[in-house]
mmCIF file of C-alpha atoms in Angstrom:
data_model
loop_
_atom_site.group_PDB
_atom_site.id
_atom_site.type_symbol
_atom_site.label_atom_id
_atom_site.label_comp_id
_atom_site.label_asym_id
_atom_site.label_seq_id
_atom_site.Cartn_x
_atom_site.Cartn_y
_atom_site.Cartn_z
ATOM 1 C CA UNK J 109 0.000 0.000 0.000
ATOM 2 C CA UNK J 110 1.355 2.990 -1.227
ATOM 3 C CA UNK J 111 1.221 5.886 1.479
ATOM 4 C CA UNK J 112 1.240 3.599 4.493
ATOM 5 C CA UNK J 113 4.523 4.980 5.850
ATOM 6 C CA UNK J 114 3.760 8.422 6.230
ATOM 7 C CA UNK J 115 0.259 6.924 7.825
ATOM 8 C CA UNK J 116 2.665 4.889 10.459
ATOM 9 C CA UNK J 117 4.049 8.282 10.888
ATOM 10 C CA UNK J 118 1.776 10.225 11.779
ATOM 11 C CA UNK J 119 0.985 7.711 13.623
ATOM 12 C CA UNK J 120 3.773 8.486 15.686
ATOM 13 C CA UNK J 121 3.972 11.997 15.693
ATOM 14 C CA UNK J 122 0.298 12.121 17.257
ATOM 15 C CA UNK J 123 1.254 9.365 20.076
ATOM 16 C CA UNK J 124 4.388 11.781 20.443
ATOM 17 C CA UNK J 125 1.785 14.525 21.194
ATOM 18 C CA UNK J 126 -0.589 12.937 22.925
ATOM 19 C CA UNK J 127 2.333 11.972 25.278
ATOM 20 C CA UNK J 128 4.005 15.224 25.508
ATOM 21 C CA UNK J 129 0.244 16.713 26.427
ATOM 22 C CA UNK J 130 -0.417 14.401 29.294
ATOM 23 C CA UNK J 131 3.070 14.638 31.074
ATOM 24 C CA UNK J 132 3.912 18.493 29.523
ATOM 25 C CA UNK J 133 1.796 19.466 32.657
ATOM 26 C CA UNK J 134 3.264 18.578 35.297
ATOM 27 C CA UNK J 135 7.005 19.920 34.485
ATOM 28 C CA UNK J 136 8.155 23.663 35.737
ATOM 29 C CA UNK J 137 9.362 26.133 33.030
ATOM 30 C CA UNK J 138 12.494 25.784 33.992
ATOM 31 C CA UNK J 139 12.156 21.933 32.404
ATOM 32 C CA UNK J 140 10.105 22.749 29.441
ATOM 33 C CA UNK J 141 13.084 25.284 28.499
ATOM 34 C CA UNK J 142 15.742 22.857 29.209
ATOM 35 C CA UNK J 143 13.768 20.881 27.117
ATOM 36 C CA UNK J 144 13.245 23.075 23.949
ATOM 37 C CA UNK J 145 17.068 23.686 24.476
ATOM 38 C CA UNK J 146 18.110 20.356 24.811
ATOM 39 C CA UNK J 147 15.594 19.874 21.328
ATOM 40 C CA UNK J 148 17.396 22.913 19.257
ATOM 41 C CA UNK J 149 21.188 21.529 20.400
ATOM 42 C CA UNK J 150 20.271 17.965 19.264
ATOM 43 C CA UNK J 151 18.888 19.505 16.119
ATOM 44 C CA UNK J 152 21.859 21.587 15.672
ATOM 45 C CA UNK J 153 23.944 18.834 15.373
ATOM 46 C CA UNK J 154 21.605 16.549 13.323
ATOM 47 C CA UNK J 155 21.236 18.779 10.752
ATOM 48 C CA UNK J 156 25.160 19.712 10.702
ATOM 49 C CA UNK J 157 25.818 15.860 10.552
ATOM 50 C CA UNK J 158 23.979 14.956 7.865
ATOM 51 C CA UNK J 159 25.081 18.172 6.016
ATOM 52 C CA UNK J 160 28.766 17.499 6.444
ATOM 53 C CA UNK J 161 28.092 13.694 5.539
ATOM 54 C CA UNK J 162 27.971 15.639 1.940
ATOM 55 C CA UNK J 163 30.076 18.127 2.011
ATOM 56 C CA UNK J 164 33.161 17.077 3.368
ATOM 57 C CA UNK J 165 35.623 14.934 0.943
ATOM 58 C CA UNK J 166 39.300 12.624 2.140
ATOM 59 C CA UNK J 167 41.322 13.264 -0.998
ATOM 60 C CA UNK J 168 45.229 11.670 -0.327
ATOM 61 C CA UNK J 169 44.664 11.576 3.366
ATOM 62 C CA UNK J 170 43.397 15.680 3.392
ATOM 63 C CA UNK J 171 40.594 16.778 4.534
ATOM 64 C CA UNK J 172 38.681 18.799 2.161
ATOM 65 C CA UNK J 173 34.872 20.141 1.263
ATOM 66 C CA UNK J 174 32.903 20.107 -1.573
ATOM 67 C CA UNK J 175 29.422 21.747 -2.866
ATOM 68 C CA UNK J 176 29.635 25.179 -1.358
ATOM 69 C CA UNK J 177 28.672 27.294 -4.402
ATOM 70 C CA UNK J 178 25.565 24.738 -4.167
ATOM 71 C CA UNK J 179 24.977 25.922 -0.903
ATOM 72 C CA UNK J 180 25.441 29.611 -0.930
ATOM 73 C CA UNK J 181 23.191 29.762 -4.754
ATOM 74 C CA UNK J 182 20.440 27.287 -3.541
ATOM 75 C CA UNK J 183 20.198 29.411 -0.216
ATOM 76 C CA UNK J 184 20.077 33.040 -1.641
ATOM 77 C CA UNK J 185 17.748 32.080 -4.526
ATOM 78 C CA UNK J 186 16.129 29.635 -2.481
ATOM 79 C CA UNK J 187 15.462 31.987 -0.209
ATOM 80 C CA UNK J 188 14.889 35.049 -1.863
ATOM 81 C CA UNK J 189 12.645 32.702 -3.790
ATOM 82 C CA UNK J 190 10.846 32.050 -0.547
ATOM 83 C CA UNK J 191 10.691 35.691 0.811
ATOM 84 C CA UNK J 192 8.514 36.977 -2.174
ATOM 85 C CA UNK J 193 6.336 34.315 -1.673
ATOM 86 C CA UNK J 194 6.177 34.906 1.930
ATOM 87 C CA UNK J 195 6.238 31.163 2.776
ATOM 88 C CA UNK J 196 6.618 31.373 6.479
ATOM 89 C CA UNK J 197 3.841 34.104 6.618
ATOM 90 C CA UNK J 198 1.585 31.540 5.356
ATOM 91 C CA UNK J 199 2.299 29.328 7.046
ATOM 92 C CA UNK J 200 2.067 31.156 10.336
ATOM 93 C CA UNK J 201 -1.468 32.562 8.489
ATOM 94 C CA UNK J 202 -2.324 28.602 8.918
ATOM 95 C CA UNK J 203 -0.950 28.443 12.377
ATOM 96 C CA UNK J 204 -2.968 31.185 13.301
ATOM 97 C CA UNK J 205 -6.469 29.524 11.576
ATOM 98 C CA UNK J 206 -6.010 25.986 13.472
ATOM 99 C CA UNK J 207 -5.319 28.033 16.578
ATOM 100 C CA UNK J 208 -8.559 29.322 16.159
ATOM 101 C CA UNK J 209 -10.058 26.555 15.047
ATOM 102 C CA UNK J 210 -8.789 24.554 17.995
ATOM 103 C CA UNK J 211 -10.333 26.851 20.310
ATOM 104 C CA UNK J 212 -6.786 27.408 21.693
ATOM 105 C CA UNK J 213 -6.589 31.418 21.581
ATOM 106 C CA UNK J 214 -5.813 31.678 25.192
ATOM 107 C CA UNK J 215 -2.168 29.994 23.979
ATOM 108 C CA UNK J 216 0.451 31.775 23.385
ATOM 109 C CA UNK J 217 3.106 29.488 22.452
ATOM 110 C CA UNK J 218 0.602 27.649 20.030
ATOM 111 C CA UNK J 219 2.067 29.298 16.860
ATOM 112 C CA UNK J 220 5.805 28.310 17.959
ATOM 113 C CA UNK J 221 5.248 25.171 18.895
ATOM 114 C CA UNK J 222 3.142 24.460 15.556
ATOM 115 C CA UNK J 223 5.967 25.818 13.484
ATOM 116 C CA UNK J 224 9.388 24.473 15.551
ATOM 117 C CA UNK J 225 7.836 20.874 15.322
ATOM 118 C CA UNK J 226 6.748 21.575 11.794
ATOM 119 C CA UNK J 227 9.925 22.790 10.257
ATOM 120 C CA UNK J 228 11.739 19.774 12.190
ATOM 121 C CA UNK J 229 9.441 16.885 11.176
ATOM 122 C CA UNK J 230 8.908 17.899 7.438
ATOM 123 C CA UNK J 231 12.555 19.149 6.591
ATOM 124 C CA UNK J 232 15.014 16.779 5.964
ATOM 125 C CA UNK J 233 16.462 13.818 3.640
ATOM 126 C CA UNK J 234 14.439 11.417 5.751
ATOM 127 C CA UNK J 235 10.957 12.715 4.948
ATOM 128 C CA UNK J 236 12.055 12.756 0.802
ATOM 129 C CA UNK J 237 13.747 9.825 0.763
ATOM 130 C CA UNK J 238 11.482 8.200 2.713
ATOM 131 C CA UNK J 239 8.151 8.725 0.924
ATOM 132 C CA UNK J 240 10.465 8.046 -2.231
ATOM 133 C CA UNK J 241 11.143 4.298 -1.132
ATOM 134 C CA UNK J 242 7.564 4.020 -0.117
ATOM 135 C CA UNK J 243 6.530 4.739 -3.330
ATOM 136 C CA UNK J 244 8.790 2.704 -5.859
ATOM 137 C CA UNK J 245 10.007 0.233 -3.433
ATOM 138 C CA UNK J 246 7.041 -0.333 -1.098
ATOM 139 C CA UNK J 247 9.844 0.066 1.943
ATOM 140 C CA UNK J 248 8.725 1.563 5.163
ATOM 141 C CA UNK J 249 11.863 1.211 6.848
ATOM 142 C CA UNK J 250 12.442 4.845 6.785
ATOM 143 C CA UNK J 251 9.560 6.720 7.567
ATOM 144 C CA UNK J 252 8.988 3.842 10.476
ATOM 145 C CA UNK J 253 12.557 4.875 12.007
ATOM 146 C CA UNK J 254 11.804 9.221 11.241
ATOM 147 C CA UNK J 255 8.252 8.477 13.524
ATOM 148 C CA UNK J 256 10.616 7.394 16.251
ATOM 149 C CA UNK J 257 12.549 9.865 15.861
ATOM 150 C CA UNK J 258 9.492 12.779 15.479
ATOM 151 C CA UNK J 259 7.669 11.346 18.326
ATOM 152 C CA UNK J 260 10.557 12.008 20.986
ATOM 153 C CA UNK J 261 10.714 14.986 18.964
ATOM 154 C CA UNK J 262 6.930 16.339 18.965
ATOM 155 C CA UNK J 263 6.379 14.932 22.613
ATOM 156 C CA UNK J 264 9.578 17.277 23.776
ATOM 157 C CA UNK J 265 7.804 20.289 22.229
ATOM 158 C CA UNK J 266 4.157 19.471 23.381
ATOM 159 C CA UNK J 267 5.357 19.313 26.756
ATOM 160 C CA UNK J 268 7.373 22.555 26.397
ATOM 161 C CA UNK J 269 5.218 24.667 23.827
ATOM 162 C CA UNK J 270 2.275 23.245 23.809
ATOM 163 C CA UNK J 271 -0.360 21.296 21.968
ATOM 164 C CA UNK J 272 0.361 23.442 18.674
ATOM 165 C CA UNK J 273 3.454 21.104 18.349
ATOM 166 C CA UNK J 274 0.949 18.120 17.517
ATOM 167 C CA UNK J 275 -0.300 20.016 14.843
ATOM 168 C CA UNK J 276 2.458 19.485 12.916
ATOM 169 C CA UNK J 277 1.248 16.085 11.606
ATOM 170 C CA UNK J 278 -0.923 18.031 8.709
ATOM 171 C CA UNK J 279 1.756 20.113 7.332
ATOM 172 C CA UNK J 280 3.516 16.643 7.539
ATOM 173 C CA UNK J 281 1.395 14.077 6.115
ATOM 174 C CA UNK J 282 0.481 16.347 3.303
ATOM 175 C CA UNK J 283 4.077 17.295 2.252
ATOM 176 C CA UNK J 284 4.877 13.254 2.685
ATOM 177 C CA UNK J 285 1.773 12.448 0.843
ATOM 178 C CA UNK J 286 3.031 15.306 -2.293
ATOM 179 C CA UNK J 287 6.560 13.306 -2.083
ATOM 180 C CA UNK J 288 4.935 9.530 -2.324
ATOM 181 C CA UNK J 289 2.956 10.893 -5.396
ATOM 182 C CA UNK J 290 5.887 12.635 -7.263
ATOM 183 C CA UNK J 291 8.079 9.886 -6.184
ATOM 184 C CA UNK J 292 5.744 7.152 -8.324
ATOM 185 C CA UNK J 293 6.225 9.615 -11.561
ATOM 186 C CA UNK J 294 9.582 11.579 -11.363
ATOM 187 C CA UNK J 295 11.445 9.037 -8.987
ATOM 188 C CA UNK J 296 12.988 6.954 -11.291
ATOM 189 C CA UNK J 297 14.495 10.183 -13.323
ATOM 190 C CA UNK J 298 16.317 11.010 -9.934
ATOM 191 C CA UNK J 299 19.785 11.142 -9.933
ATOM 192 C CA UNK J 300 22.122 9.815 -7.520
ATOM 193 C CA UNK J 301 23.447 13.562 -7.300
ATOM 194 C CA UNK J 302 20.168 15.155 -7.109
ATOM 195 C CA UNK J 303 19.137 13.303 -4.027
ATOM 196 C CA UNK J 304 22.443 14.227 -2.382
ATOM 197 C CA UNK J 305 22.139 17.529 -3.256
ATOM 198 C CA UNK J 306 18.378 17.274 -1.869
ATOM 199 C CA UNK J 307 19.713 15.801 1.345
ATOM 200 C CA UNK J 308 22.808 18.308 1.718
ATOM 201 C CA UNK J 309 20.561 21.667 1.220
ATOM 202 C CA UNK J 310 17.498 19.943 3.374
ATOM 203 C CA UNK J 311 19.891 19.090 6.557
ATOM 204 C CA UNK J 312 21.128 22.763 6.024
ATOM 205 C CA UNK J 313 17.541 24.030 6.501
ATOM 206 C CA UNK J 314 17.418 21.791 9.495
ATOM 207 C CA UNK J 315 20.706 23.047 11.211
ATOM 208 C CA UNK J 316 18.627 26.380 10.718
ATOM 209 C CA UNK J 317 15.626 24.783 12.569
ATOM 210 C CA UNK J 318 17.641 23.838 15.568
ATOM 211 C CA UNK J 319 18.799 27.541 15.943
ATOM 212 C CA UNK J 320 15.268 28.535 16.053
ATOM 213 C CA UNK J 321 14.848 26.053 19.333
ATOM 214 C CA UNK J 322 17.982 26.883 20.645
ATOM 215 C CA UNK J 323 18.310 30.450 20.685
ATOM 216 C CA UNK J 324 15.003 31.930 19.561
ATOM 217 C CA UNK J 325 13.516 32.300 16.078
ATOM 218 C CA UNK J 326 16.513 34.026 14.601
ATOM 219 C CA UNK J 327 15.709 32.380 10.825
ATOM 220 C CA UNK J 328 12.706 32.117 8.630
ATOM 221 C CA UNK J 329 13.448 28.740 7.920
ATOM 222 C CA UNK J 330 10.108 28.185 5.938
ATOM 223 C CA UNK J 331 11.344 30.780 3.239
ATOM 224 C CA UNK J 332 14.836 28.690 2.570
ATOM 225 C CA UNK J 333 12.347 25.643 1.567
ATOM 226 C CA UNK J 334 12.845 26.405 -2.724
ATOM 227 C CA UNK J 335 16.348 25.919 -2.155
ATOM 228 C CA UNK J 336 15.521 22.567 -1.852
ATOM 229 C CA UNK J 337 13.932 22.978 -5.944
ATOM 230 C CA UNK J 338 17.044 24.389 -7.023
ATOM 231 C CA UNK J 339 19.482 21.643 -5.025
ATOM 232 C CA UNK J 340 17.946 19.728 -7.385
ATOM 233 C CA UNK J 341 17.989 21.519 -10.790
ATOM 234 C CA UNK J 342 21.330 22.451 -9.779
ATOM 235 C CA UNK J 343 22.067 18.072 -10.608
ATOM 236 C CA UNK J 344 20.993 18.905 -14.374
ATOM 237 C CA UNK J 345 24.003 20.968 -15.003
#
């Protein structure tokens, strides 16, 4: 069944939630912002990892790096790109409605916690790659091991921002559900250096994410999001 990973999840990312609501409660501030903290560091570093895992090259026993005009031209046109368009605005716009919506007005962490866990659960080689093996390969493997990950993730946030955290399984399942579909027609034209490109640019944008959590929104990570388009046109040539 194609689509069943990013069903198992969301799965995850709502018990991750649900979790973070019921036991979110009954920690002091001081916790929830260790927590959030502790969150943005480990994203840091996640992010950096699997960026590096690209960038850096061992030629004759030196250490050397590779892809940064990638970098720097995806980013500024990326997120230039992403500035006219005003992604994060809209999606903030969207925050705002399913705070309403929710009936959760009185909170005022709603719209941070939405958008932290958002930008960290949809951003990322994991949640292309992964909707890209459900699709041709009927492999699960991946999104299974990213709802582990997203639930620690989401029920760290919930318990420190709030329930707007657990909202971030729509943005999620419907930019996982876009990838599945795109993956069964333009997959197989992938390259090998497109999807490393894709994962080198998308671990950048996370790195980004985790200095959000860390040390207050300092980065409108949403805008950066068509660097991830050119990453990959940037392949062709």
């Amino acid at each position: 069944m194609i689509g069943l990973g990013t069903i198992i999840n969301s799965a995850f990312v709502l018990a991750g939630g649900l979790l973070g609501f019921l036991f979110g409660k009954a920690l002091k501030d001081s916790y929830q912002d260790i927590m959030v903290k502790a969150c943005g560091v480990s994203t840091i570093f996640i992010g950096a990892s699997g960026a590096f895992k690209h960038m850096l090259t061992i030629e004759g026993g030196a250490l050397g790096t590779t892809g940064e005009m990638l970098l720097v031209i995806s980013m500024c046109l990326g997120g230039l790109a992403g500035e006219i368009l005003d992604i994060e605005g809209n999606l903030e716009r969207f925050g705002e409605w399913l705070k309403i919506k929710s009936h959760s007005e009185g909170d005022s962490r709603f719209i941070d916690g939405f958008t932290s866990a958002s930008f960290t659960i949809c951003i990322g080689a994991m949640a292309i790659i992964g909707p890209m093996n459900d699709a041709l390969y009927h492999d699960y493997t991946i999104l299974t091991t990213k709802g582990i990950l997203d639930m620690i993730i989401v029920m760290a946030l919930t318990a420190s921002m709030g329930k707007g955290a657990v909202f971030s399984v729509i943005p999620m399942a419907i930019w996982q559900g876009l990838m599945t579909v795109l993956a069964s027609f333009v997959g197989p034209l992938m390259s090998g250096a497109a999807l490393a490109n894709l994962s080198a640019v998308g671990n950048v944008l996370i790195f980004g994410v985790g200095i959000n959590l860390a040390f207050g929104k300092k980065i409108k990570v949403a805008n950066y999001l068509p660097a991830l388009i050119i990453a990959v046109i940037w392949a062709l040539f």
